[in-house]
Short mmCIF file of C-alpha atoms in Angstrom, two decimals:
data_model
loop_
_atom_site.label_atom_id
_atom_site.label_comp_id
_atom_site.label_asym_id
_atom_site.label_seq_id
_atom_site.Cartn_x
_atom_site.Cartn_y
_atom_site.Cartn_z
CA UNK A 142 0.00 0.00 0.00
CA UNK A 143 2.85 2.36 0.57
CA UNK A 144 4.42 4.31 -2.09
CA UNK A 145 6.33 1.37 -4.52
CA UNK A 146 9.54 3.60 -4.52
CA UNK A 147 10.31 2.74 -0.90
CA UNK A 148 12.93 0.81 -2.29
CA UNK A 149 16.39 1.39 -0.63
CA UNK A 150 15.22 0.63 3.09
CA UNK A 151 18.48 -0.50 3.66
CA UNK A 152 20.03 3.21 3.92
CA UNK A 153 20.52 4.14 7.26
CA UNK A 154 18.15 7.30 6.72
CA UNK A 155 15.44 5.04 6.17
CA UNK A 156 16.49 2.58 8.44
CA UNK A 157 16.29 5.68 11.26
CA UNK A 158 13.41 6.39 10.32
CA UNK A 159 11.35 3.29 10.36
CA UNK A 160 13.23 2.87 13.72
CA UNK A 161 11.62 5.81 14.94
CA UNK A 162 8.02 4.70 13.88
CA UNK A 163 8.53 1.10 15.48
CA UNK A 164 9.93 2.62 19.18
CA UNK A 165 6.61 5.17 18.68
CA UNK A 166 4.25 2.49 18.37
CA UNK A 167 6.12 0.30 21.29
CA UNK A 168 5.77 2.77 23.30
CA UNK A 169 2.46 3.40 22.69
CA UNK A 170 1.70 -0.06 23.44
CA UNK A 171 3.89 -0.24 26.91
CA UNK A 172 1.42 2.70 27.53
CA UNK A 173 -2.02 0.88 26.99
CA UNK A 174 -0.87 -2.43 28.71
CA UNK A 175 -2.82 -3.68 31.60
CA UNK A 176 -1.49 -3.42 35.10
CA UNK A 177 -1.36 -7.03 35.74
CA UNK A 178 0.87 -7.32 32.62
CA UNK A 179 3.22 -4.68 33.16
CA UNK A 180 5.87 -6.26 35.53
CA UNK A 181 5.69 -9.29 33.27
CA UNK A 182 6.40 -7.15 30.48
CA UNK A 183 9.86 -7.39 28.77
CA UNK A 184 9.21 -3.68 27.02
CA UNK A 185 11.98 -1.62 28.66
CA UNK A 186 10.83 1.29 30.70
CA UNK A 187 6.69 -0.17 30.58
CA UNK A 188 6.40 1.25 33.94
CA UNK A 189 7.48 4.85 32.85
CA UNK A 190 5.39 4.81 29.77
CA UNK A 191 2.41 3.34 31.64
CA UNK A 192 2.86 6.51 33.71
CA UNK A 193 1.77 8.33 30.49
CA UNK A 194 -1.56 7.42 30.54
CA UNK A 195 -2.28 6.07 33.99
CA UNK A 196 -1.63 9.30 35.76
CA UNK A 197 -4.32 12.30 35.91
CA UNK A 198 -2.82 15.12 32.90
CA UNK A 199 -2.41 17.01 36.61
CA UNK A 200 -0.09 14.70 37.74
CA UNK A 201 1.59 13.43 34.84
CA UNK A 202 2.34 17.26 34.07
CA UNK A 203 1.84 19.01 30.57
CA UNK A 204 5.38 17.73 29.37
CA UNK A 205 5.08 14.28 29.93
CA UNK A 206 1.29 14.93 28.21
CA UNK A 207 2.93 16.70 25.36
CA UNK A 208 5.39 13.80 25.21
CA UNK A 209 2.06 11.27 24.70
CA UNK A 210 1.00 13.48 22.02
CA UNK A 211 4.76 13.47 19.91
CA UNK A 212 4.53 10.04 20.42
CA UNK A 213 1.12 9.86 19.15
CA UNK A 214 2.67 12.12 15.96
CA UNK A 215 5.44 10.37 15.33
CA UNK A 216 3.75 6.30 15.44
CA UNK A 217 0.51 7.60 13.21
CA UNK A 218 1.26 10.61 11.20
CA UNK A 219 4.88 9.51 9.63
CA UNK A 220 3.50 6.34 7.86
CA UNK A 221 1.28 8.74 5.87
CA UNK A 222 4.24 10.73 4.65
CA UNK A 223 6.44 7.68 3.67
CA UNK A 224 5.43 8.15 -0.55
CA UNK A 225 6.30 12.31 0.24
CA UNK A 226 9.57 10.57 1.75
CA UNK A 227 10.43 8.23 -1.00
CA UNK A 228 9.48 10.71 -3.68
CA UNK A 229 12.13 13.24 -2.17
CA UNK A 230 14.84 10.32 -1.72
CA UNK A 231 14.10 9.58 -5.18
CA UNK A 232 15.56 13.09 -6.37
CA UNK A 233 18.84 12.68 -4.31
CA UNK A 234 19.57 10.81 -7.97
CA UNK A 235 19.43 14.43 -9.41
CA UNK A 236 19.44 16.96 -7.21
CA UNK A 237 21.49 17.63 -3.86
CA UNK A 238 18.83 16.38 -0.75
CA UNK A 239 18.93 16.27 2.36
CA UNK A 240 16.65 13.65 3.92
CA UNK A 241 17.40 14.18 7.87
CA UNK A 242 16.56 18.43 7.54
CA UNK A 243 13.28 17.61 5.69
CA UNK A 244 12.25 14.82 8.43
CA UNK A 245 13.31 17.51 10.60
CA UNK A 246 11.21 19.87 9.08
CA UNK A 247 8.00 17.69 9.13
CA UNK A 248 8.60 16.66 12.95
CA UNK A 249 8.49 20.14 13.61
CA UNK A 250 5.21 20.68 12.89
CA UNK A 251 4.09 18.08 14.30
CA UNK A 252 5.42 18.96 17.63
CA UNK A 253 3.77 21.94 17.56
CA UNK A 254 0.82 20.16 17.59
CA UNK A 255 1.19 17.91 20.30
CA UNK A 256 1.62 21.13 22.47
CA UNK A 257 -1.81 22.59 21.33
CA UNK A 258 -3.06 18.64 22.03
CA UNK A 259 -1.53 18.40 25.04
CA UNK A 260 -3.04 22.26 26.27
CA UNK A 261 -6.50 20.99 25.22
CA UNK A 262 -6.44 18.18 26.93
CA UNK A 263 -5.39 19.78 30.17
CA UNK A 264 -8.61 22.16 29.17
CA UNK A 265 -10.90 19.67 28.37
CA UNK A 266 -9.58 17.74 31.54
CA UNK A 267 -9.87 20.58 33.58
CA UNK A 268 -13.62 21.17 32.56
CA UNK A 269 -14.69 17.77 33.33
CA UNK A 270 -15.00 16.89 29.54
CA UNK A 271 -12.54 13.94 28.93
CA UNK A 272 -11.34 11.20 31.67
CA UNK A 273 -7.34 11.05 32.80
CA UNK A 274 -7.50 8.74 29.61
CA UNK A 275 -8.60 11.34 27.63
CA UNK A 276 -11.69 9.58 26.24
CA UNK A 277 -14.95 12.05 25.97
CA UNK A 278 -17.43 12.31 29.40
CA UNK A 279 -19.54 14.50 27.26
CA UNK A 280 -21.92 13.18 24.57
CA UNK A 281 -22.07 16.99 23.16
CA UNK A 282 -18.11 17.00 23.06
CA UNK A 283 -18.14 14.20 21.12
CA UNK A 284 -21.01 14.75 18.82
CA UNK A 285 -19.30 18.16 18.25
CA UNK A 286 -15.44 16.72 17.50
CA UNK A 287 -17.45 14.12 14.52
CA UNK A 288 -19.60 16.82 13.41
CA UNK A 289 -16.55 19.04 12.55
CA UNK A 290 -14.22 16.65 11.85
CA UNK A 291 -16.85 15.38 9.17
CA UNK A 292 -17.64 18.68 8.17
CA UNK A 293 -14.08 19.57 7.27
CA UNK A 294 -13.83 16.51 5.00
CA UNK A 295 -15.95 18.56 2.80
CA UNK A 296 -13.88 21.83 2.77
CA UNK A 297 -11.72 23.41 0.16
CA UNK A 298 -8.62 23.36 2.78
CA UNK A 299 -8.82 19.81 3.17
CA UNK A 300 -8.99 19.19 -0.87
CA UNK A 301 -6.16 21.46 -1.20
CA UNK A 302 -3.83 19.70 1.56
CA UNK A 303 -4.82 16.27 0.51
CA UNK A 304 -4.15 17.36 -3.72
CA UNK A 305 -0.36 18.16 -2.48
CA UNK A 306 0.21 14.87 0.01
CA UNK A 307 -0.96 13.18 -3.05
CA UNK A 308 1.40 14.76 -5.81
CA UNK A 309 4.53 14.72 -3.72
CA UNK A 310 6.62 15.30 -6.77
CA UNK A 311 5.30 18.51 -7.97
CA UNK A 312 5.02 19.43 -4.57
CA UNK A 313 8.75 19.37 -3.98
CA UNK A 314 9.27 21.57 -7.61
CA UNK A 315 7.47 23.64 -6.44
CA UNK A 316 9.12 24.76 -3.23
CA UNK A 317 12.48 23.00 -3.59
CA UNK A 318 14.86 26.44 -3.64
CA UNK A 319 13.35 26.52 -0.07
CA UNK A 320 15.65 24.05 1.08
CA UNK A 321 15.00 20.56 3.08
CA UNK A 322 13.80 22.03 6.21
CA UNK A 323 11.21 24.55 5.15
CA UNK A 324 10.33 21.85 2.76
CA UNK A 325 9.98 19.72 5.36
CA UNK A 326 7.72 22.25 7.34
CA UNK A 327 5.49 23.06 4.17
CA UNK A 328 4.93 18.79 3.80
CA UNK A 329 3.95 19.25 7.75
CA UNK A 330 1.62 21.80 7.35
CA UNK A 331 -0.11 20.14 4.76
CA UNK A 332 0.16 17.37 5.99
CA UNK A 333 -1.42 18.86 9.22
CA UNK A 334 -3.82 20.37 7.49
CA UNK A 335 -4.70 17.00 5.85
CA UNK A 336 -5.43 15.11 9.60
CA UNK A 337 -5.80 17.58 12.30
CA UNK A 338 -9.41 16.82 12.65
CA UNK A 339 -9.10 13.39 12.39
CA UNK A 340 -6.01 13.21 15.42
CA UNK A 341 -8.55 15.31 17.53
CA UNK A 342 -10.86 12.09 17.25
CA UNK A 343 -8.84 10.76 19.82
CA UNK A 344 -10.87 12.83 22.58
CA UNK A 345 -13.97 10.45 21.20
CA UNK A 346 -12.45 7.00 20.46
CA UNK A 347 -9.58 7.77 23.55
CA UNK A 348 -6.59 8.97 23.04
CA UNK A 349 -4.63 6.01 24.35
CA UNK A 350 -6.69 3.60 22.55
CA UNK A 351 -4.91 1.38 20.03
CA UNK A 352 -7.01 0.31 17.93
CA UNK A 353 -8.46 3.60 17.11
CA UNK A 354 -4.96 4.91 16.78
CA UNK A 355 -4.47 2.02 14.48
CA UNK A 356 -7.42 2.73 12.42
CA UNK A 357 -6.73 6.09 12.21
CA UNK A 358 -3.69 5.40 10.75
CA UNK A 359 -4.93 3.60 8.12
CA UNK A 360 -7.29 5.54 6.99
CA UNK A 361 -5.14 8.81 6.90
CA UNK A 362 -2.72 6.52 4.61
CA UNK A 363 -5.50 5.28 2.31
CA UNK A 364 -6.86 8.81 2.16
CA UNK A 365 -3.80 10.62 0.54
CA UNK A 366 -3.17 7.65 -1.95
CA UNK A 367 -3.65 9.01 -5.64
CA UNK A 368 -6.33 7.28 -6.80
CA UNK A 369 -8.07 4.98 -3.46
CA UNK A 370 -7.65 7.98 -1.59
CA UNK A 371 -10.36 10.02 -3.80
CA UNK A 372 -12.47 7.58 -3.08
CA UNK A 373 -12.90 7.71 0.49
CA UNK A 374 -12.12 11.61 1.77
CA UNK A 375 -16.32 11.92 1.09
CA UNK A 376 -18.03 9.05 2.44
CA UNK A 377 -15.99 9.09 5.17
CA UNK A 378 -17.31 12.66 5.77
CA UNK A 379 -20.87 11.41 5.52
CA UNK A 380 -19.98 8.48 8.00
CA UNK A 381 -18.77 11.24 10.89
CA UNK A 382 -21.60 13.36 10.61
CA UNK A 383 -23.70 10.40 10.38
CA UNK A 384 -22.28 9.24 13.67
CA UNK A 385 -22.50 13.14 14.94
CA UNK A 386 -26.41 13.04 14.01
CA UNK A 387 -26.79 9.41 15.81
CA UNK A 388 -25.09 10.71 19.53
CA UNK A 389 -26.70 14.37 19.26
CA UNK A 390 -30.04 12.59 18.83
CA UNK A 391 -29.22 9.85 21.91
CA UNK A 392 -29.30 6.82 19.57
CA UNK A 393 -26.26 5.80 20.84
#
């Protein structure tokens, strides 16, 4: 499903890099394990990222928070840029690159992020809206976070981000006297712009919960795929507003 120039995984860049998603996603796992299974656990440091997301936001402190949400950044938004990766290592056969700055660059953004994520949650918390798990206590929260997030699916923003994630290559062309950094930080933004909504989800499926980090991930890879993702950015819109209507009118 990813991009079919992935091909030189061997290079250390990419061999970082993947190394970076896997220790995201083991962490995040060490963080949703169950008590009993912790001190059985043979994940090093389980007990420290267990901490993450057993602790109140008030205890665990807004650093350690924002540190949940980079991991949550790194583990489900870097698999989506992998065909914007290969595509740029692809023009290190013509052009000088330089794959660490534009990583860089992307990261970046998405750290930004995590500290807006991590200063909602302590809001939301704060208000009585979301658990210490950060899962919604409020039907009208949630009803709200599908309702926009399905709105957006339908906005002229969203078509714009998602036609650039999906044409890496003219992307790059277009911005590539900009260097590997700030092209890293455009590919964030649109990239950001692209799943914001969608990463805010977490607040209604919980924000330590796997399998709706997993198949978030998923779908935000599907969706900037040239031709599947077309497919998909619309109905999917329809489904979140459908499941908007369904809590706002107490079916659920």
């Amino acid at each position: 499903m990813i991009s079919s120039r992935i091909r030189a995984m061997g290079a250390a860049h990419w061999l970082a890099l993947f190394a970076v998603i896997l220790l995201a996603w083991g962490a995040l796992y060490a963080m949703a394990l169950p008590e009993e299974l912790r001190a059985t656990s043979r994940i090093y440091g389980a007990e420290f990222w267990a901490a993450l997301c057993t602790l109140t936001p008030d205890a665990a402190g807004f650093l350690r928070i924002t540190a949940m949400w980079m991991l949550m950044s790194a583990a489900m938004m870097a698999p989506t840029a992998l065909p914007a990766f290969a595509t740029y290592d692809d023009l290190s056969h013509s052009a000088e690159t330089d794959f660490a700055a534009l990583v860089g660059g992307y990261l970046t953004i998405w750290l930004g992020f995590s500290f807006g994520a991590a200063g909602l949650q302590f809001a939301l918390y704060q208000s009585d809206l979301v658990s210490a798990f950060g899962d919604s206590r409020s039907t009208a929260l949630s009803a709200m976070l599908l309702a926009m997030a399905g709105a957006y699916q339908f906005t002229p923003l969203k078509e714009a981000c998602l036609s650039k994630c999906r044409q890496p290559l003219s992307f790059f062309m277009a911005h590539w006297e900009e260097g590997a950094f700030r092209n890293g930080l455009r590919l964030g933004a649109v990239c950001l712009g692209c799943c914001w909504a969608l990463m805010l989800l977490g607040f209604v499926g919980g924000v330590m919960n796997l399998a709706f980090m997993g198949l978030a991930t998923i779908i935000m890879v599907v969706e900037k795929l040239p031709d599947l993702g077309r497919w998909i950015t619309k109905p999917l819109g329809l489904a979140l507003l459908a499941a908007s209507a369904w809590l706002a009118l107490g079916l659920g």
